[in-house]
PDB file of C-alpha atoms in Angstrom:
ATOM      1  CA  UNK A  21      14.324   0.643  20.820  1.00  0.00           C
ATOM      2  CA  UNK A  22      12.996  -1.100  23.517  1.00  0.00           C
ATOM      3  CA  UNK A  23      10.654   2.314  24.370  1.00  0.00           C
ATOM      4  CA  UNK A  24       9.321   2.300  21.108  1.00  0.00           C
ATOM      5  CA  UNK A  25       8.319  -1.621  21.312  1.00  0.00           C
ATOM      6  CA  UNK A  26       6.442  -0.598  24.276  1.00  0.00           C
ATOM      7  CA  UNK A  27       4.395   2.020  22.916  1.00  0.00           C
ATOM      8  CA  UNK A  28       3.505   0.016  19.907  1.00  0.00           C
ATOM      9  CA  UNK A  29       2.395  -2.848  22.071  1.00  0.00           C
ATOM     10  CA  UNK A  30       0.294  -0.176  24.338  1.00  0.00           C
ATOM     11  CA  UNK A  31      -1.099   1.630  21.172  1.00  0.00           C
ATOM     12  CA  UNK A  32      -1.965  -1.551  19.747  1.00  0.00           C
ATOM     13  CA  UNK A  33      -3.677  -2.617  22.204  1.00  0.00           C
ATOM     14  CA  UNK A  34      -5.772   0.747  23.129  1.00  0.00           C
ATOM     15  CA  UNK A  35      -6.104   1.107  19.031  1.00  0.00           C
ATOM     16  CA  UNK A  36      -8.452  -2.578  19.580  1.00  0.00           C
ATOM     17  CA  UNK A  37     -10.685  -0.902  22.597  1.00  0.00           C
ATOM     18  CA  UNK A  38      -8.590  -4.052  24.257  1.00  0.00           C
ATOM     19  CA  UNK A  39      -7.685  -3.974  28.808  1.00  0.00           C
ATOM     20  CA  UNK A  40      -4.714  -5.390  29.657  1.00  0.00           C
ATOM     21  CA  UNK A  41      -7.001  -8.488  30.892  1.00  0.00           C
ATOM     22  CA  UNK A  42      -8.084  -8.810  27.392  1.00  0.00           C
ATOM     23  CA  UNK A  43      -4.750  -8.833  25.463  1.00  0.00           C
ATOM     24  CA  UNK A  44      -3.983 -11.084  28.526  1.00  0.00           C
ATOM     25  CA  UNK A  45      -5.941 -13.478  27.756  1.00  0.00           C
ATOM     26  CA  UNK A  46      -5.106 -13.639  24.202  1.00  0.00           C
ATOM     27  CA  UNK A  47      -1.223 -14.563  24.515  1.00  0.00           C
ATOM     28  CA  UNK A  48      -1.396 -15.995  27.661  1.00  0.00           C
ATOM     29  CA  UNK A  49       0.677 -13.584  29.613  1.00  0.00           C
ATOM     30  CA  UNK A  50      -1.037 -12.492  32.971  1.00  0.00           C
ATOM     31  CA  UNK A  51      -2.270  -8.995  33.265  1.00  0.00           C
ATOM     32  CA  UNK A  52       0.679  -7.921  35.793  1.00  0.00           C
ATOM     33  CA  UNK A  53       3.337  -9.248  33.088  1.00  0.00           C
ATOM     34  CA  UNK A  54       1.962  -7.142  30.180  1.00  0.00           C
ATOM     35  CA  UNK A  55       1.466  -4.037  32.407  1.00  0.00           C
ATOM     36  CA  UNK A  56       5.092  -4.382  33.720  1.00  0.00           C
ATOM     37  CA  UNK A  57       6.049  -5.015  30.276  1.00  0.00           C
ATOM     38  CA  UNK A  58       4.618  -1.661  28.841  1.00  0.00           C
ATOM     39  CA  UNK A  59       5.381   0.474  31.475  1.00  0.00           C
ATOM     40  CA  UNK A  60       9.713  -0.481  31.094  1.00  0.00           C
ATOM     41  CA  UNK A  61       9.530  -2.225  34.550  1.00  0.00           C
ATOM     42  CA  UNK A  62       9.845  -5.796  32.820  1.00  0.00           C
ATOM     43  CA  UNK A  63      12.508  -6.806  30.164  1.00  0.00           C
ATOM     44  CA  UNK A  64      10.418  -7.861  27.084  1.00  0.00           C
ATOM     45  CA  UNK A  65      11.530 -11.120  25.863  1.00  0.00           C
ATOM     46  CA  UNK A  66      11.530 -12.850  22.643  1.00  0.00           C
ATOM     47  CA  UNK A  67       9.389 -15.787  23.582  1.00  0.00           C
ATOM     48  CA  UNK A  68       6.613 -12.628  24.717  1.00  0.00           C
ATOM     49  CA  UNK A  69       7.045 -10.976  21.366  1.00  0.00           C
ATOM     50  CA  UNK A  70       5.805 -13.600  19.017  1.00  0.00           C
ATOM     51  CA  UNK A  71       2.628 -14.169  21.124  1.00  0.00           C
ATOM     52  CA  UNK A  72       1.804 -10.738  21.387  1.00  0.00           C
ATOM     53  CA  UNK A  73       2.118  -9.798  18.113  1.00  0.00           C
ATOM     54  CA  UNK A  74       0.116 -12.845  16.924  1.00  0.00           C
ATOM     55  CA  UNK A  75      -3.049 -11.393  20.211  1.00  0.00           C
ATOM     56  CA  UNK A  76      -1.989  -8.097  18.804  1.00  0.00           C
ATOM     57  CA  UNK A  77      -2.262  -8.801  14.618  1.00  0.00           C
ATOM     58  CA  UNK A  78       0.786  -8.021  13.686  1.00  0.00           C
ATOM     59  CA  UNK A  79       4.021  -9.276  13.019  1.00  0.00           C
ATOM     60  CA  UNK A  80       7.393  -9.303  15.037  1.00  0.00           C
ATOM     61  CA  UNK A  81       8.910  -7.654  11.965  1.00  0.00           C
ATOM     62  CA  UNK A  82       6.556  -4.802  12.539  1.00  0.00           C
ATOM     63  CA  UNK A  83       6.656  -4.792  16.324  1.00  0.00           C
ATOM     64  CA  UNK A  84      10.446  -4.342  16.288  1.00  0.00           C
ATOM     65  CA  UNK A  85      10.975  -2.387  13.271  1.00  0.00           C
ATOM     66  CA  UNK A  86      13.424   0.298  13.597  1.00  0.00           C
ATOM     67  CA  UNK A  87      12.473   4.359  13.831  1.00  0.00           C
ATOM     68  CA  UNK A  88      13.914   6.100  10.864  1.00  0.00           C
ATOM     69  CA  UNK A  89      14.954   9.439  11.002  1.00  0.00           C
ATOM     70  CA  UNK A  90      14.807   9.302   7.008  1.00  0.00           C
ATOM     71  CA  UNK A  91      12.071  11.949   5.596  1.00  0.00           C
ATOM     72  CA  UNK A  92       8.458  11.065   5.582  1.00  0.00           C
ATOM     73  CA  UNK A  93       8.145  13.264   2.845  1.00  0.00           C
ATOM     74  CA  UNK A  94       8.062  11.758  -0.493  1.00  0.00           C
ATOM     75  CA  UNK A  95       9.254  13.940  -3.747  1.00  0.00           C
ATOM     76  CA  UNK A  96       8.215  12.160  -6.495  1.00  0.00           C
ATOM     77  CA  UNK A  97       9.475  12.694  -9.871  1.00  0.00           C
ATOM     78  CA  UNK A  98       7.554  12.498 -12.854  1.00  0.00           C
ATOM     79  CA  UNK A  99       8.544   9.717 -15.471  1.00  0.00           C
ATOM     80  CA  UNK A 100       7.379  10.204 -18.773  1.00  0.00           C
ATOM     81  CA  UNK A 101       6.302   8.066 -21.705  1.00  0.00           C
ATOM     82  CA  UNK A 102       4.277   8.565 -24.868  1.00  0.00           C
ATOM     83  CA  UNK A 103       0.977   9.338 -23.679  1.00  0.00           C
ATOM     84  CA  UNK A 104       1.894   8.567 -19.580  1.00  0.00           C
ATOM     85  CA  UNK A 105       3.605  10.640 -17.235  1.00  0.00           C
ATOM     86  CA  UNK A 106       3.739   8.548 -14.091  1.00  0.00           C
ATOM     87  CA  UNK A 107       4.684  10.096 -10.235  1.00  0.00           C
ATOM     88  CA  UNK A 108       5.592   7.591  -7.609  1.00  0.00           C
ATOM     89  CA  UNK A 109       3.831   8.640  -4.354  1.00  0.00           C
ATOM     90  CA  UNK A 110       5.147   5.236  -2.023  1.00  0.00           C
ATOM     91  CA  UNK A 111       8.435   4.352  -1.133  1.00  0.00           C
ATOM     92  CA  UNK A 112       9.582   1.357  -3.500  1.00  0.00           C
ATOM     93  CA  UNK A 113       9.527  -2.228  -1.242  1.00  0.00           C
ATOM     94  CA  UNK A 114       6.838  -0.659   0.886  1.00  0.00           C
ATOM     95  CA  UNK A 115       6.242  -2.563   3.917  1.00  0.00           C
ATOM     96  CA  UNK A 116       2.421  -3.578   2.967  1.00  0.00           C
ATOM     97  CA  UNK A 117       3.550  -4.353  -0.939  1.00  0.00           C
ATOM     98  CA  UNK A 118       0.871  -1.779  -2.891  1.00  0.00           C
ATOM     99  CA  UNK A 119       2.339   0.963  -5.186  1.00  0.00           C
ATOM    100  CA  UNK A 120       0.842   4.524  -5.122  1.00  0.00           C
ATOM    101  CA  UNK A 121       0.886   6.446  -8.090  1.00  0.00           C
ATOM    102  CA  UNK A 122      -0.573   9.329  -9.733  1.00  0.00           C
ATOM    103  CA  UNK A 123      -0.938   9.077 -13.556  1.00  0.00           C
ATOM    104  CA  UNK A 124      -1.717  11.765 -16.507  1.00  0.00           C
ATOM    105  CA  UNK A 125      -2.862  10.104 -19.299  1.00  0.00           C
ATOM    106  CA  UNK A 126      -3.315  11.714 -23.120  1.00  0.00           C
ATOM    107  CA  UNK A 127      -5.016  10.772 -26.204  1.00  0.00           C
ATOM    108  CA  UNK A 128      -1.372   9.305 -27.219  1.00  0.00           C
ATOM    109  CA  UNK A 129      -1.940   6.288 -24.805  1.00  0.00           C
ATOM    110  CA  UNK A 130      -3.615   3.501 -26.655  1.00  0.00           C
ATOM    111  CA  UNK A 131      -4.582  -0.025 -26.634  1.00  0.00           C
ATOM    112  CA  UNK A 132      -3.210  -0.203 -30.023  1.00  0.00           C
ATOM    113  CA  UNK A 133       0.423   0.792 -28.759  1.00  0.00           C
ATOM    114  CA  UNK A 134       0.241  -0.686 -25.169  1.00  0.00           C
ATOM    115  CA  UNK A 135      -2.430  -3.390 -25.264  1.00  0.00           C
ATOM    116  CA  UNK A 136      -4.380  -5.257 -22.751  1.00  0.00           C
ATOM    117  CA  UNK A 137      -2.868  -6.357 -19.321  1.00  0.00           C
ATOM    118  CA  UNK A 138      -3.462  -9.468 -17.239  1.00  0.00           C
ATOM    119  CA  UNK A 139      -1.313 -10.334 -14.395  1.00  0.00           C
ATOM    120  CA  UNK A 140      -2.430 -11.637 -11.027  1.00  0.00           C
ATOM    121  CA  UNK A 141      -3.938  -9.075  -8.151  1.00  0.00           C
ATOM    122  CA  UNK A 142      -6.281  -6.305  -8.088  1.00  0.00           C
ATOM    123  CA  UNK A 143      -6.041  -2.653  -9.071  1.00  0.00           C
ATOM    124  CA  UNK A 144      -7.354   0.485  -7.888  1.00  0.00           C
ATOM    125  CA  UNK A 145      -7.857   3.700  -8.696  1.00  0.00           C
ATOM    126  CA  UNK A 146     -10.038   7.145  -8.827  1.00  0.00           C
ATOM    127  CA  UNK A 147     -10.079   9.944 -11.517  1.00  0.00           C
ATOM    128  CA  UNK A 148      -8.705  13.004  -9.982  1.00  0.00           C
ATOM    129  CA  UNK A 149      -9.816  15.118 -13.074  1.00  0.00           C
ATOM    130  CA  UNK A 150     -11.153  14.084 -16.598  1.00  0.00           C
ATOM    131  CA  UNK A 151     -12.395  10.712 -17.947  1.00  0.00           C
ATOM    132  CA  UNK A 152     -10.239   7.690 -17.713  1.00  0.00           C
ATOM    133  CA  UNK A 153     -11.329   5.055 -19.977  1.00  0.00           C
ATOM    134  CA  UNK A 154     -11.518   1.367 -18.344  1.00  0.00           C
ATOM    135  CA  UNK A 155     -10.896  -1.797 -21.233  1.00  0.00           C
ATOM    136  CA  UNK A 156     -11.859  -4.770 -19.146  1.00  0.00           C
ATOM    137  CA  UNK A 157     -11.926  -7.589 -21.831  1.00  0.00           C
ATOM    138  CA  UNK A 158     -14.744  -7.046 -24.008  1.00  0.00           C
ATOM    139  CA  UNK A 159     -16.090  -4.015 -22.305  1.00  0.00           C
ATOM    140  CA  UNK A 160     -15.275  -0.214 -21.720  1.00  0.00           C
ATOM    141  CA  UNK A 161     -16.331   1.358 -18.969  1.00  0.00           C
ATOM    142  CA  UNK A 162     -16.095   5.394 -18.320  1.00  0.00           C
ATOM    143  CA  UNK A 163     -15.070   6.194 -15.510  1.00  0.00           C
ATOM    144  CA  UNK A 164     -15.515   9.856 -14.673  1.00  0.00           C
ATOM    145  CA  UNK A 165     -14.005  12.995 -11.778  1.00  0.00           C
ATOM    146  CA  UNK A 166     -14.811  11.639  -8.025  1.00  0.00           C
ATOM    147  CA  UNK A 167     -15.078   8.479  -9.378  1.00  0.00           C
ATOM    148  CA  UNK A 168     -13.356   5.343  -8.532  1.00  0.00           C
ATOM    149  CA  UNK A 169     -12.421   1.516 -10.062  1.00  0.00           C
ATOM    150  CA  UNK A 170     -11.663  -1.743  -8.552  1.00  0.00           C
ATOM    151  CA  UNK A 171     -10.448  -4.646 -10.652  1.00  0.00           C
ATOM    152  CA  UNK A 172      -9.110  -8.141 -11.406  1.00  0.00           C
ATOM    153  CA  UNK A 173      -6.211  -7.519 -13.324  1.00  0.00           C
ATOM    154  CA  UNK A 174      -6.281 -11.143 -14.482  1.00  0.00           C
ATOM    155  CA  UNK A 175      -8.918  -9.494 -16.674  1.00  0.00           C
ATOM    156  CA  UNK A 176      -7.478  -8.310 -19.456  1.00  0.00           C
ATOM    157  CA  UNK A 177      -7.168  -4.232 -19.106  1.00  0.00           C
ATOM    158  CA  UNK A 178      -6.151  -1.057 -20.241  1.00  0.00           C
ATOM    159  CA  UNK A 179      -6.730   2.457 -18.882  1.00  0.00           C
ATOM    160  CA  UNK A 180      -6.872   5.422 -21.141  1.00  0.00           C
ATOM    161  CA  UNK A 181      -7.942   8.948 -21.390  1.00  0.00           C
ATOM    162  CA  UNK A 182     -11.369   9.763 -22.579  1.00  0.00           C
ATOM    163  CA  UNK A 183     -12.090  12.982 -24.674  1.00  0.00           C
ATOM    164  CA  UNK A 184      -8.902  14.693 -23.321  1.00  0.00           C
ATOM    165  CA  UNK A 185      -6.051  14.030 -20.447  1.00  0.00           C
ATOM    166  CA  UNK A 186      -6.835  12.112 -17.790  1.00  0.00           C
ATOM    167  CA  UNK A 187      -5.327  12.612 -13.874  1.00  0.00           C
ATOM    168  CA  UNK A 188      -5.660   8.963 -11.720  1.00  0.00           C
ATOM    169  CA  UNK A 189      -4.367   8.193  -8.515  1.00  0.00           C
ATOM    170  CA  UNK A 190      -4.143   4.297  -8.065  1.00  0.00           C
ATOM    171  CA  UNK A 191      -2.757   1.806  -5.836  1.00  0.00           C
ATOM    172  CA  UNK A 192      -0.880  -1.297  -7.250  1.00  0.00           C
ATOM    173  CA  UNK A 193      -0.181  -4.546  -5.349  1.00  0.00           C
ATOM    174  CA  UNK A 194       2.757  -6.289  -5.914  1.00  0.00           C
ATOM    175  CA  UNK A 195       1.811  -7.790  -9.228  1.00  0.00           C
ATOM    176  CA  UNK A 196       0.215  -4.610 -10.356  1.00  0.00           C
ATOM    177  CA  UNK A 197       3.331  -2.883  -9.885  1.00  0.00           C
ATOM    178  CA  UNK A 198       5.532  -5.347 -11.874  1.00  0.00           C
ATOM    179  CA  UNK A 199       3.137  -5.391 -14.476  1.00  0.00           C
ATOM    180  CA  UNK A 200       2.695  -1.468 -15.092  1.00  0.00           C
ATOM    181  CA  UNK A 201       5.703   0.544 -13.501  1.00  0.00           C
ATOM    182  CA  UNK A 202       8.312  -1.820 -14.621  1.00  0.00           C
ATOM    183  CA  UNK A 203       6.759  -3.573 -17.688  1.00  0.00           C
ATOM    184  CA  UNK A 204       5.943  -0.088 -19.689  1.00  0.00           C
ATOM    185  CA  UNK A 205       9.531   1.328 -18.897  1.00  0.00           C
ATOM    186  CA  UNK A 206      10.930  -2.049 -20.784  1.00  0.00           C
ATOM    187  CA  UNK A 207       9.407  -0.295 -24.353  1.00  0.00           C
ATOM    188  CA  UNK A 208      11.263   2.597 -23.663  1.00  0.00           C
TER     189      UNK A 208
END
């Protein structure tokens, strides 16, 4: 573990264009300390760790994080509902709290059935292939292929299909997520 603290602490710090003089400066560790420290010929102590992940913009949490050998590859399964058939492209409880999803939306999918959303956050997403069809309170917006949408969901919304199905990917924060990969599935 300790190895792979080290390289995120020297990655970090290359990743900012940053010497060891700089970082130095920034957690007030001298230059010698820091390059012992990444190199394995210092101990790294707890009471270095907060400061340089603070210098560094990160948290301890992340610095210390354990390596998984679980699979990076994702195999999402679709869900369906009338008019939605959702795939889940992020891990659930991701570490930076969005949601990635891809979406097929059909003519079955209406404001009637569903109605508007509000909840607090932002959404995002882009139309993959078709027309998705963006409620935001009083206004409807068309969205088209290539294009892309970034919200307030404490405006009221709803996203449909335009003219035939719809393909979206879009990324959820925490709220978003709540609001429309848990809240549909309650109707169900």
């Amino acid at each position: 573990m300790d190895t792979v603290i080290r390289q995120r602490l020297k990655g970090l710090r290359l990743a900012k264009g940053w010497s060891l003089d700089s970082l130095a400066a920034r957690c007030f560790l001298s230059p010698s300390t820091l390059s012992r420290i990444e190199t394995g010929h210092r101990r790294i102590a707890l009471d270095q760790l907060v400061p340089l992940a603070k210098a560094l913009g990160t948290t301890l949490d992340q610095l210390v994080e354990p390596t998984s050998d679980e699979d990076v590859v994702i195999r999402p399964e679709p869900e369906h509902q009338p008019g939605l058939t959702t795939w889940l492209l992020s891990r659930e409880h991701s570490v930076n709290g969005t949601t990635v999803a891809k979406m097929r939306i059909t003519h079955e999918r209406t404001t009637n059935d569903i109605g508007l959303s509000v909840h607090p956050g932002r959404e995002w997403f882009t139309v993959l292939s078709g027309t998705a069809s963006l409620v935001l309170g009083e206004r409807t917006i068309l969205v088209s292929e290539g294009q892309a949408a970034e919200f307030s969901t404490m405006v009221p919304h709803h996203i449909g299909a335009h003219e035939g199905p719809v393909e979206i990917l879009t990324i959820f924060d925490h709220g978003g997520e709540r609001a429309h990969m848990h809240h549909d599935h309650a109707a169900d």
